[in-house]
Coordinates of C-alpha atoms in Angstrom, one line a residue:
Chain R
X1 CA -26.8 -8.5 -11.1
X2 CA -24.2 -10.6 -9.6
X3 CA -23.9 -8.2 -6.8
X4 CA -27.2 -8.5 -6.1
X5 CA -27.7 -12.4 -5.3
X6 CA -24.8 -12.4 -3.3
X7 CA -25.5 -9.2 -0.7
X8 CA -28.7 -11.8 0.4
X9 CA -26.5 -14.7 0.8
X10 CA -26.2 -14.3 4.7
X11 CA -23.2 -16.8 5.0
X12 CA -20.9 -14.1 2.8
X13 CA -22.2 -11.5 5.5
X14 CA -20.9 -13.7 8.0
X15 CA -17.6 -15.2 6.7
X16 CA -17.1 -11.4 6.3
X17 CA -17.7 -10.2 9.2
X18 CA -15.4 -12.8 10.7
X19 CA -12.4 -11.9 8.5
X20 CA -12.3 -8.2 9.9
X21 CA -12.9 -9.0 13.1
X22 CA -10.6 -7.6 15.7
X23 CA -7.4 -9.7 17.0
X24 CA -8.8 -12.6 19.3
X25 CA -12.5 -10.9 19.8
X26 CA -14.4 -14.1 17.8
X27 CA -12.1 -16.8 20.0
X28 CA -13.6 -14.9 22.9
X29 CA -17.4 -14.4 22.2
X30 CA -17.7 -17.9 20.7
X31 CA -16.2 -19.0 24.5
X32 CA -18.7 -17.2 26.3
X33 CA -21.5 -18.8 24.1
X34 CA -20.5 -22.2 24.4
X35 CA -17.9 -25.1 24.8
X36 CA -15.9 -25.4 21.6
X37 CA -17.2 -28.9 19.8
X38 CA -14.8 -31.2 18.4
X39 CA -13.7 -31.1 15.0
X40 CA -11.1 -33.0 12.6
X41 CA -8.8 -30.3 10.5
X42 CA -9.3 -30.4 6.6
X43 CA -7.0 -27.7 6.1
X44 CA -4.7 -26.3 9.1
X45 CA -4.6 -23.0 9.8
X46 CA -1.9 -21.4 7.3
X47 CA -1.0 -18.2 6.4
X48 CA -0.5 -16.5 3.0
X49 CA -1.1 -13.4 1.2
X50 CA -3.7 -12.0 -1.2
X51 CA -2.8 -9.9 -4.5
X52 CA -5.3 -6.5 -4.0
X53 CA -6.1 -5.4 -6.8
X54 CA -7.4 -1.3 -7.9
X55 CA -8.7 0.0 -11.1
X56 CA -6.8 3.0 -13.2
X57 CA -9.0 5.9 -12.7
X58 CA -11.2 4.0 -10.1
X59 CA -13.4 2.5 -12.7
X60 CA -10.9 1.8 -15.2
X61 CA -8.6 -1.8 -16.0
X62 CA -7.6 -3.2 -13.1
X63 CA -3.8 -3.5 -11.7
X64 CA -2.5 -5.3 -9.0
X65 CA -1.4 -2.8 -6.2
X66 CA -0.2 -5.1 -3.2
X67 CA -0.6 -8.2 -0.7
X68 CA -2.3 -8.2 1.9
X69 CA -1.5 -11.0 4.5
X70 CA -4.7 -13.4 5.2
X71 CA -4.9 -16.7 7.1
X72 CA -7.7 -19.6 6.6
X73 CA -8.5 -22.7 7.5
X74 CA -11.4 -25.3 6.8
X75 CA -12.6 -27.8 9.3
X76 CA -15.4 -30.9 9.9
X77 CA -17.4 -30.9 12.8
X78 CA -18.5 -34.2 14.4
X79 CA -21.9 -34.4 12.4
X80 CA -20.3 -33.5 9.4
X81 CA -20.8 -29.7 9.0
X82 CA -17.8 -27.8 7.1
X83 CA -16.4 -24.8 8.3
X84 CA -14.2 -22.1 6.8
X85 CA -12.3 -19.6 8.3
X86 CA -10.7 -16.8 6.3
X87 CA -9.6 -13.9 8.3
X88 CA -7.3 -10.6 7.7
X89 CA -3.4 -10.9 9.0
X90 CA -1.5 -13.8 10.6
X91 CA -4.0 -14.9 13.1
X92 CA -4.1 -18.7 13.2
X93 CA -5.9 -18.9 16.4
X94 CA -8.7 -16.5 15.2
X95 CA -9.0 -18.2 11.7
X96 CA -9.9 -21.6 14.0
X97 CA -12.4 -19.6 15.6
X98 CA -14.1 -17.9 12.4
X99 CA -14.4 -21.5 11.1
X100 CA -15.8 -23.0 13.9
X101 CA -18.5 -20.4 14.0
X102 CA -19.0 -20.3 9.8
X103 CA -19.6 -24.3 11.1
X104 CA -22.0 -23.9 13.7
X105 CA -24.1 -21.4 11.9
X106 CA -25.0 -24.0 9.7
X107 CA -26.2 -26.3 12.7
X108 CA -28.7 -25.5 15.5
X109 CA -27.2 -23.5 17.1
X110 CA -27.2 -21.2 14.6
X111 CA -29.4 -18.3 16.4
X112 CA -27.4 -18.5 20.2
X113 CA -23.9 -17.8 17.7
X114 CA -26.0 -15.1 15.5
X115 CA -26.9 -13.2 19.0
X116 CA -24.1 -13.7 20.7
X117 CA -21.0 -13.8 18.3
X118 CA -22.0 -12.4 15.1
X119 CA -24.6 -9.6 15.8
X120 CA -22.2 -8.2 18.5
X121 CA -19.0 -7.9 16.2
X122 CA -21.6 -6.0 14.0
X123 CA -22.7 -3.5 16.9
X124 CA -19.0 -3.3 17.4
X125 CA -17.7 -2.5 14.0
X126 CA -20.8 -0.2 13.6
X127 CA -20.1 1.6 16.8
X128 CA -15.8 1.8 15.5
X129 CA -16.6 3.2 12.1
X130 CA -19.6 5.9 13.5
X131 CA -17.4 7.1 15.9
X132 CA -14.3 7.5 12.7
X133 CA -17.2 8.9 10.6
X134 CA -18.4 11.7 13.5
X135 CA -14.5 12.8 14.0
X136 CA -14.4 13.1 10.1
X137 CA -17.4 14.6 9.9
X138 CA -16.3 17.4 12.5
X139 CA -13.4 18.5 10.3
X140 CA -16.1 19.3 7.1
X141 CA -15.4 22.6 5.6
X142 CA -18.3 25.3 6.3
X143 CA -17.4 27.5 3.7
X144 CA -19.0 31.4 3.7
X145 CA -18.5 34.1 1.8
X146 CA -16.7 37.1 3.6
X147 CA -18.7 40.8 2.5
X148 CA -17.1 42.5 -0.3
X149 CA -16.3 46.0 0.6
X150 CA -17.2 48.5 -2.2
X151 CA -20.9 47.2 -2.4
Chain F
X1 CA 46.2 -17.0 -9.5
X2 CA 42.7 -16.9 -7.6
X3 CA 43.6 -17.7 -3.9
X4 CA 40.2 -18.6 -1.7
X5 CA 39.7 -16.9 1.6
X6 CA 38.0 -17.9 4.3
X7 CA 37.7 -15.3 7.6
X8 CA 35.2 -13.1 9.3
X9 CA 33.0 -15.1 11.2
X10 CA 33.8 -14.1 15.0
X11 CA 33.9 -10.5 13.5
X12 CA 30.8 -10.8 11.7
X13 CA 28.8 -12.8 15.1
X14 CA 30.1 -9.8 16.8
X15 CA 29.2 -7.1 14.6
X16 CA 25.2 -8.6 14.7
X17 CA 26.0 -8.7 18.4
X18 CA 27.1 -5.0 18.7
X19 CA 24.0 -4.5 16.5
X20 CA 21.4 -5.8 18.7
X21 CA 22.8 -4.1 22.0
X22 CA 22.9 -0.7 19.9
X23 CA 19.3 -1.0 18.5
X24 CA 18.1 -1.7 22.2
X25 CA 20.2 1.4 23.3
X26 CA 20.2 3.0 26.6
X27 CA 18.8 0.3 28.7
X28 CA 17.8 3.0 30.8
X29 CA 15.2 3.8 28.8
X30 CA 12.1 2.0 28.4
X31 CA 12.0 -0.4 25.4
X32 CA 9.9 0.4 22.2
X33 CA 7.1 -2.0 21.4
X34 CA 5.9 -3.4 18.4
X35 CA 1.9 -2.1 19.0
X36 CA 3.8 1.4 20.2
X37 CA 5.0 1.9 17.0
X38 CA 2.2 0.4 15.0
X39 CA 0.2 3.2 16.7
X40 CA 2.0 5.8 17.2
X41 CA 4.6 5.8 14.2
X42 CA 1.6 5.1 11.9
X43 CA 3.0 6.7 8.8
X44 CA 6.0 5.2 8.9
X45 CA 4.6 2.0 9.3
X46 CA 2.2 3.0 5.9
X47 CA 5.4 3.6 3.7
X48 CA 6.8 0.4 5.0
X49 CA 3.5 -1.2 4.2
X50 CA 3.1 0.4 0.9
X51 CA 6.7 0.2 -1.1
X52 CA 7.0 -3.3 1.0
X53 CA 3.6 -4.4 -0.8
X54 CA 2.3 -5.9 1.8
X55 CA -0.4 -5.0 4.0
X56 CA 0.5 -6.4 7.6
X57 CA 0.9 -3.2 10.2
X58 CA 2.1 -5.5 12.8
X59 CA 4.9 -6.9 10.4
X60 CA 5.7 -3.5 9.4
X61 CA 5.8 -2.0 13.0
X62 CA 8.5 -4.9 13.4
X63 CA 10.2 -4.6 10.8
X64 CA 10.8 -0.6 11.5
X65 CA 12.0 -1.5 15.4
X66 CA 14.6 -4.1 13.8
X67 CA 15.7 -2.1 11.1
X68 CA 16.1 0.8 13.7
X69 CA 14.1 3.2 11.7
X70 CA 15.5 2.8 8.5
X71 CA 12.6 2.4 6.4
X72 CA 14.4 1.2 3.5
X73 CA 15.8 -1.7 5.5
X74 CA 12.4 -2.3 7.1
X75 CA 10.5 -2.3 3.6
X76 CA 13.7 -4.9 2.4
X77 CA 12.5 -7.1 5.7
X78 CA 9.0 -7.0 4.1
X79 CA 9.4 -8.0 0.7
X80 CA 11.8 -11.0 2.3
X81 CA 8.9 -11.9 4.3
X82 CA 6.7 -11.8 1.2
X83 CA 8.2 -13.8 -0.7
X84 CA 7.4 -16.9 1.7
X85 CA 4.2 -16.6 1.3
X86 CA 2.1 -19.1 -0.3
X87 CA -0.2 -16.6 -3.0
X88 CA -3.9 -18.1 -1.8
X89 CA -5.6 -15.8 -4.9
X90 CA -6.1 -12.0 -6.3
X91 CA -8.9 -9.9 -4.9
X92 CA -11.6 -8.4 -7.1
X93 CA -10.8 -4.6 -7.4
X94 CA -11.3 -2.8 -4.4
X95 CA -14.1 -0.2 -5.0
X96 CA -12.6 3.2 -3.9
X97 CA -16.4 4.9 -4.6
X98 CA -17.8 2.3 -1.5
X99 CA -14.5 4.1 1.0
X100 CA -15.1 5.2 4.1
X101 CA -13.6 8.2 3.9
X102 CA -11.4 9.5 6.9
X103 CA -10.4 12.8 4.1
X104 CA -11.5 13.5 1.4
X105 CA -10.3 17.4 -0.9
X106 CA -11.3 18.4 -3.9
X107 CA -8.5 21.4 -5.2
X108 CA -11.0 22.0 -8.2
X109 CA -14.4 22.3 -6.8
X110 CA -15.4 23.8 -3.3
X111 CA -18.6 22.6 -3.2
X112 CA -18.2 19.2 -4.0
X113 CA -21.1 16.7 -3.3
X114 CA -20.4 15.2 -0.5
X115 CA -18.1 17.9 0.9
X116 CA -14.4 18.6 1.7
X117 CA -13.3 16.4 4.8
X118 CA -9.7 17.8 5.9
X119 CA -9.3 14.5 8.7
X120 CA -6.5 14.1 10.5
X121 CA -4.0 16.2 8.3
X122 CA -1.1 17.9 9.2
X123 CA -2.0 21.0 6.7
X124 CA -2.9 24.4 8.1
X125 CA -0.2 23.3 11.0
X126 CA 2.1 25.8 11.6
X127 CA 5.0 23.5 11.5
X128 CA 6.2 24.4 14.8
X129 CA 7.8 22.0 17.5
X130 CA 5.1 20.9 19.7
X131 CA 7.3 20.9 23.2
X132 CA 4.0 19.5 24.6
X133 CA 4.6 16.5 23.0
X134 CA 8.4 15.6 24.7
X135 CA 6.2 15.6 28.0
X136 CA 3.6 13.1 28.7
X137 CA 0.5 14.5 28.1
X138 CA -3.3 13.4 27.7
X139 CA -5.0 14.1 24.4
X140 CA -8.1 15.5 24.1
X141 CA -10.7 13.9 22.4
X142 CA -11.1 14.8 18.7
X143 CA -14.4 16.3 18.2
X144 CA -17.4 14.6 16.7
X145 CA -20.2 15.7 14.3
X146 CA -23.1 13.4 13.1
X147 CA -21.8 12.0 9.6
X148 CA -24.2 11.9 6.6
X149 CA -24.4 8.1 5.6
X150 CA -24.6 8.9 2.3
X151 CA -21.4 7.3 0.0
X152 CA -18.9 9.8 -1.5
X153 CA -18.8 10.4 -4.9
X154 CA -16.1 10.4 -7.0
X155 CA -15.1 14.6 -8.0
X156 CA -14.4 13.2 -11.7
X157 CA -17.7 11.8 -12.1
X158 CA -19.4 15.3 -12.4
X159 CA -17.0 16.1 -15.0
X160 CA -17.3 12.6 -16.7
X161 CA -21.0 14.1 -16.8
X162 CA -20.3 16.8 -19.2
X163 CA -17.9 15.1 -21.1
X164 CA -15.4 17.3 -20.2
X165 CA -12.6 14.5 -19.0
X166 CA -11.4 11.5 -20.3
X167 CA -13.3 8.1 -19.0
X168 CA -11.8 5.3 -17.5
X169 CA -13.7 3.0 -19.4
X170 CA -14.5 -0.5 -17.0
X171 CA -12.7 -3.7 -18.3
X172 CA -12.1 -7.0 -16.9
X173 CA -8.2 -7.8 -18.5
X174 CA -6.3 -9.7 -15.9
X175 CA -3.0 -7.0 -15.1
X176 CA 0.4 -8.3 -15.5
X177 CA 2.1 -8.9 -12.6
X178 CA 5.4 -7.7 -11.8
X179 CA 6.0 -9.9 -8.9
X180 CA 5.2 -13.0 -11.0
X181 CA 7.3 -11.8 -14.3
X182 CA 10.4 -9.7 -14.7
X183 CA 9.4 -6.1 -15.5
X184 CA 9.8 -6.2 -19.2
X185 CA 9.2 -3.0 -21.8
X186 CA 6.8 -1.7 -22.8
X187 CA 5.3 -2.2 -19.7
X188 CA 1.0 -1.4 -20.0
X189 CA -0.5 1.6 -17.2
X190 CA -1.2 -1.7 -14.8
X191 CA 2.1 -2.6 -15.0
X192 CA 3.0 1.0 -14.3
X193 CA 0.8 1.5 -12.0
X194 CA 2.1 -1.4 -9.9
X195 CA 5.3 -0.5 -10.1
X196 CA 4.9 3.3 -9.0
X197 CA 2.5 1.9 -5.9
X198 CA 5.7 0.3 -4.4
X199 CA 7.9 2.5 -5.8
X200 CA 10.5 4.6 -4.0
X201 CA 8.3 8.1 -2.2
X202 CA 11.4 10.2 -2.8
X203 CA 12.0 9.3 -6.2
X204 CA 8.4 8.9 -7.0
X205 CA 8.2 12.8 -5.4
X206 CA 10.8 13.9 -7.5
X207 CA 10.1 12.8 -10.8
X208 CA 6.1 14.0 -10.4
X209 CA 8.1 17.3 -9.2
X210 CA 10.2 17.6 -12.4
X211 CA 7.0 17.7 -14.1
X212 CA 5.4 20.8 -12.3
X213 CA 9.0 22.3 -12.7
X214 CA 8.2 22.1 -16.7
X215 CA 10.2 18.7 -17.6
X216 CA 7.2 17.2 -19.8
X217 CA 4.6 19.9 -17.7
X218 CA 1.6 18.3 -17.4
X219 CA -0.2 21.0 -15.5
X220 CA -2.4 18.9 -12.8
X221 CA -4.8 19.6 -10.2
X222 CA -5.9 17.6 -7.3
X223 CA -9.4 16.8 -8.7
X224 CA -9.5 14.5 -5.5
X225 CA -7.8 13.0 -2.8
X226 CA -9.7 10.7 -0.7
X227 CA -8.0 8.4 2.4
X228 CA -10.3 6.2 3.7
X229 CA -11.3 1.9 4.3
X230 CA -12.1 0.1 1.3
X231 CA -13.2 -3.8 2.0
X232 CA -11.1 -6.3 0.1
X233 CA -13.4 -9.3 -1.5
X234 CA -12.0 -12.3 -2.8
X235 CA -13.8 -14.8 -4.6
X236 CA -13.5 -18.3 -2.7
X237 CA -13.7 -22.2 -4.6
X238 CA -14.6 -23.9 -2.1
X239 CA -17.3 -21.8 -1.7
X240 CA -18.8 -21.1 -5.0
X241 CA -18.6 -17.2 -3.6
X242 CA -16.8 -13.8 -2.8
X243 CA -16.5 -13.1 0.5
X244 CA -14.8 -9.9 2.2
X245 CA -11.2 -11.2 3.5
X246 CA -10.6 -7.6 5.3
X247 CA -10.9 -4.2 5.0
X248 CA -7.5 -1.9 4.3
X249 CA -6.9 1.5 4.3
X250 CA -6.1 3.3 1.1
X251 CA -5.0 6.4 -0.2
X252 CA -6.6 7.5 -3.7
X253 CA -5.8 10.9 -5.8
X254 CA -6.7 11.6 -8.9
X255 CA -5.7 14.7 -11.1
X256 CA -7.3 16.5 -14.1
X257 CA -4.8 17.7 -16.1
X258 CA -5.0 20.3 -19.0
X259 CA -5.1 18.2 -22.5
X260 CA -5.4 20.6 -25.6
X261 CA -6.6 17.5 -28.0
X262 CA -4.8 15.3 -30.9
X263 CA -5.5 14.0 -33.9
X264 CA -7.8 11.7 -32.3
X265 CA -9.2 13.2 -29.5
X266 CA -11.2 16.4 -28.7
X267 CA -9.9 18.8 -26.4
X268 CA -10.5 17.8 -22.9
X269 CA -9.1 16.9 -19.2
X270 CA -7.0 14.0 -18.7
X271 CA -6.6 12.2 -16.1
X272 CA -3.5 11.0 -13.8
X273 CA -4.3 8.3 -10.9
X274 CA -2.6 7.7 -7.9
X275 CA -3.6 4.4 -5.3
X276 CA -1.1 3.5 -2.1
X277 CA -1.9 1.5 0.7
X278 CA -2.2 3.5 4.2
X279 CA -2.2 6.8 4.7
X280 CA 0.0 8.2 2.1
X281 CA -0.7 11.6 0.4
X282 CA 2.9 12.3 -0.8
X283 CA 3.2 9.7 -2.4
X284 CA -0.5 9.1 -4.0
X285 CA -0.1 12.6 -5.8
X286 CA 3.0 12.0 -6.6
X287 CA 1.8 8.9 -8.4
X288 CA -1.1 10.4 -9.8
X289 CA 1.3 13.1 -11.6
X290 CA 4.1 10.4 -12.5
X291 CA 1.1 8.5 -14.2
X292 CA 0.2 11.1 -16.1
X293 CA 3.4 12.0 -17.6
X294 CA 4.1 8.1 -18.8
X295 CA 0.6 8.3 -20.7
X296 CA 1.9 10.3 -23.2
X297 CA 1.9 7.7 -26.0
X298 CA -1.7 7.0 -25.6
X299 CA -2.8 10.2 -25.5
X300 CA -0.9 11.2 -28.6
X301 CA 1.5 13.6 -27.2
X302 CA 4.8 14.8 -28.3
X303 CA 7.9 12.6 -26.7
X304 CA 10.0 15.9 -25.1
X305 CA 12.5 13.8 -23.7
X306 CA 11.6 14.4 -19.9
X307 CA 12.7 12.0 -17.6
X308 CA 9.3 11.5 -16.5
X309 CA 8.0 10.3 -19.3
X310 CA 10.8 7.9 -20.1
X311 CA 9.0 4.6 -18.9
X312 CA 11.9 2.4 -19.1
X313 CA 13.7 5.0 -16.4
X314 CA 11.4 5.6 -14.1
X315 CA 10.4 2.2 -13.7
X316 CA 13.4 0.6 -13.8
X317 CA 15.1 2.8 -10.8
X318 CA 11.9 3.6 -9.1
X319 CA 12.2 0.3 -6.9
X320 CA 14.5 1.1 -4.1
X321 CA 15.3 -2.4 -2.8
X322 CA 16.5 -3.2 -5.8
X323 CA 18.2 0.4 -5.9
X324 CA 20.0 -0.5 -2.7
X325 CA 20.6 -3.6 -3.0
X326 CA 22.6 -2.9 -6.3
X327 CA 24.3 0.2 -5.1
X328 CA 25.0 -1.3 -1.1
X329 CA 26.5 -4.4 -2.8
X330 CA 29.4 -2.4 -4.1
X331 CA 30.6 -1.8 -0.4
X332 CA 31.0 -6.1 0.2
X333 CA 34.2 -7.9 -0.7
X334 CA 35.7 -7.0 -4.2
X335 CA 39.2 -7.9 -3.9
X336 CA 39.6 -10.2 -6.7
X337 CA 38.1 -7.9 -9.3
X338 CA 40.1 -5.4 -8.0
X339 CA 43.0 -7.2 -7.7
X340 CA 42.4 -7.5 -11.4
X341 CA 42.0 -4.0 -12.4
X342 CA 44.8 -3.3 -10.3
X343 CA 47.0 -5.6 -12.4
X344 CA 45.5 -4.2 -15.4
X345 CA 46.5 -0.6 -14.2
X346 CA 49.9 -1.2 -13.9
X347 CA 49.9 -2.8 -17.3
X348 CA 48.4 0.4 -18.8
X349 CA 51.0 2.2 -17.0
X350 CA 54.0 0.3 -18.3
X351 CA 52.9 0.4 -21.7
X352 CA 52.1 3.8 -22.1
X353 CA 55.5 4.6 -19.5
X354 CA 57.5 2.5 -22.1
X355 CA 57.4 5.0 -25.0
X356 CA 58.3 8.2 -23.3
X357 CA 61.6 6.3 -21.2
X358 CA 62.8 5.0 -24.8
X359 CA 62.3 8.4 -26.1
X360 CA 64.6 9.6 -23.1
X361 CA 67.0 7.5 -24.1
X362 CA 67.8 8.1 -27.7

């Protein structure tokens, strides 16, 4: 299954990752990491929208239910190594960012970006969505049945 | 004769003047911000979001402070906005089975796999003013509970399992697009379907209310009603790939509705489906029913002549920017046509005053 191939193909986990990354957080840890490296622009930063589609019945034919606004951009580092950035909402600064670091995971220094960049937006995202999942969990019906009175 | 008028523009710079100082208000109180209301007017900001069609909560928190909390005018800002954007590509179809689900209620089965999950729901509130709330105050934190991983089935799969409901066969047809094409008739359930997603929450409400009051009764229940994050994947050329471009939250319901068979079809539940970005429960059941009622051809029922099942209504007045833009228009400068009804008045008036005034003479 098509599915399949690509949940092993570790630079969609990355490049997605990136897109719902939190406003400026990628610009920030890739700073910390190291000095940005030059790079020539093969598409600027621009901002657009994507057509989400749903399915009638969740499973069903698929309609288009709304946009959702996206920015990317694609760039070439010095050695030659293309980058793409797509991430959620207007954030031209953080689509730079998500490109350079789709671009240097493909070079050596591939595992200081994976420690410091990638795996933490993971921890972070993990942490954000436990913590939504506890609350939710807390407000699970415990249902019980009251005792009927003429037994 | 047609006589061209120029005029209005100190008035008009004056009035957006006036504007501005009166949507800033009382200087002496502190100014709203956009991330205040992106917060803290969150549902608001979802209706703007979802009948605007555009996912952005920072655009929609703005365009509520400029429009001064007229949501109509905000979602109007929205759809402008849209409209310049370039269209980079369509998502896959988000996969509402994979949500994370913040609520999820089933009104047909209490002990639904997975459970019920109220969330942050304004139900079982007593609908009292919360004076608490006019003085600044610290919220307690919500309380936590450790979450099964496990994903969330969907409530009509059990019944899919028995045979019991109609299915929703999977197919791959690429859905017109409304936003691409006029909105012609007969318009297919995607094209409803889009339509009713944007479409007005009032009249959506009362038109999926018109059915439960027995104008084409379609008798549904809440089989479930899920709000949760759904990751949106689009596939990418230059990659060769899909990759996830971000992660929205959605509103699903879906209703099983009494079906007593046709000439085709066995007796069985149907089926009524409801998807709205944000948090939007109103208006996702509302869809769900509204739906329901405008599959009456397909599933072989009789025409009563309800306004909810009368596609070409619904959708056609369901969109209300284009609702207010037609009816608001009628308040902007119109004094040539009437100048010419006036004129055609008066000549009514003479002709039929003519006849009467001879009569008085002879």
């Amino acid at each position: 299954m098509k599915d399949t191939i690509d949940d092993i193909n570790p630079r969609k986990e990355w490049l997605g990752t990136l897109a719902k990354s939190p406003e400026g957080r990628v610009g920030a840890l890739l700073d910390q990491v190291m000095a940005r490296p030059d790079f020539t622009w093969l598409r600027m930063p621009e901002i657009g929208s994507v057509m989400v589609r749903g399915r009638a019945g969740a499973t069903g034919s698929p309609f288009n239910l709304g946009e959702v606004t996206v920015t990317r951009c694609s760039l070439r580092l010095a050695d030659g190594t293309v980058g793409h950035g797509y991430v959620q909402g207007r954030r031209k600064a953080c689509a730079e960012a998500a490109a350079l670091v789709d671009a240097l995971m493909q070079t050596e220094n591939a595992a200081d970006i994976r420690v410091a960049v990638l795996n933490v937006l993971e921890a972070e995202r993990t942490e954000a969505r436990t913590t939504r999942a506890a609350k939710a969990a807390a407000t699970k019906v415990d249902f019980f049945t009251m005792v009927r009175g003429e037994d | 004769m047609y006589v061209a008028v120029k005029g209005g523009e100190r008035a008009i710079e004056n009035a957006h003047a006036w504007l501005a100082e009166e949507r800033r208000g009382d200087t002496s109180v502190m100014e709203l911000s956009v991330p205040q209301i992106r917060e803290q007017l969150a549902l608001a900001v979802n209706r703007v979001m979802a009948e605007g069609s555009l996912y952005d909560p920072d655009l929609a928190a703005l365009a509520i402070k400029q429009s001064r909390g007229d949501l109509i005018e905000a979602i109007f800002l929205i759809r402008a906005y849209r409209t310049t954007l370039p269209r980079f590509g369509a998502s896959q179809p988000i996969d509402t089975a994979n949500m994370t689900c913040d609520r999820r209620v089933s009104a047909t089965f209490k002990d639904v796999p997975g459970g019920q999950i109220l969330g942050p729901t304004f139900d079982y509130t007593h609908r009292l003013l919360d004076f608490k709330l006019a003085a600044d105050g610290e919220v307690a934190q919500a309380p936590q509970r450790e979450a099964a991983q496990a994903k969330v089935p969907h409530v009509t799969g059990f019944l899919n399992r028995e045979g019991l409901i109609e299915e929703a066969p999977h197919d791959d047809t690429t859905p017109r697009d409304l936003t691409r094409e006029p909105l012609e008739m007969p318009a297919d359930r995607a094209l409803r379907l889009q339509a009713l997603a944007r479409a007005d929450e009032g009249f959506t409400l009362s038109m999926a209310y018109s059915t439960q009051r027995g104008y084409a009764r379609n008798h549904a229940f809440v089989g479930e009603l899920r709000i949760g994050d759904v990751v949106v994947e689009m596939d990418i050329p230059e990659l060769g790939f899909a990759i996830d471009i971000g992660e929205i939250t959605v509103t699903e319901c879906e209703t099983v509705n009494q079906f007593k068979g046709s000439k085709t079809e066995p007796p069985q539940f149907t089926r009524g489906y409801g998807l709205v970005f944000g948090q939007t429960e109103r208006k996702a059941i509302s869809m769900a029913l509204v739906d329901r009622a405008l599959r009456w051809e397909e599933l072989g029922e009789d025409y009563v002549g309800a306004p909810a099942q009368d596609a070409e209504f619904v959708l056609y007045h369901s969109d209300n920017i284009q609702a207010t833009g037609f009816l608001e228009h009628i308040k902007l400068p119109h004094y040539v046509d009437f100048q010419s009804e006036l004129e055609l008045v008066r000549k009514l008036r003479r002709d039929a005053g003519a006849t009467p005034k001879q009569e008085a003479n002879e």
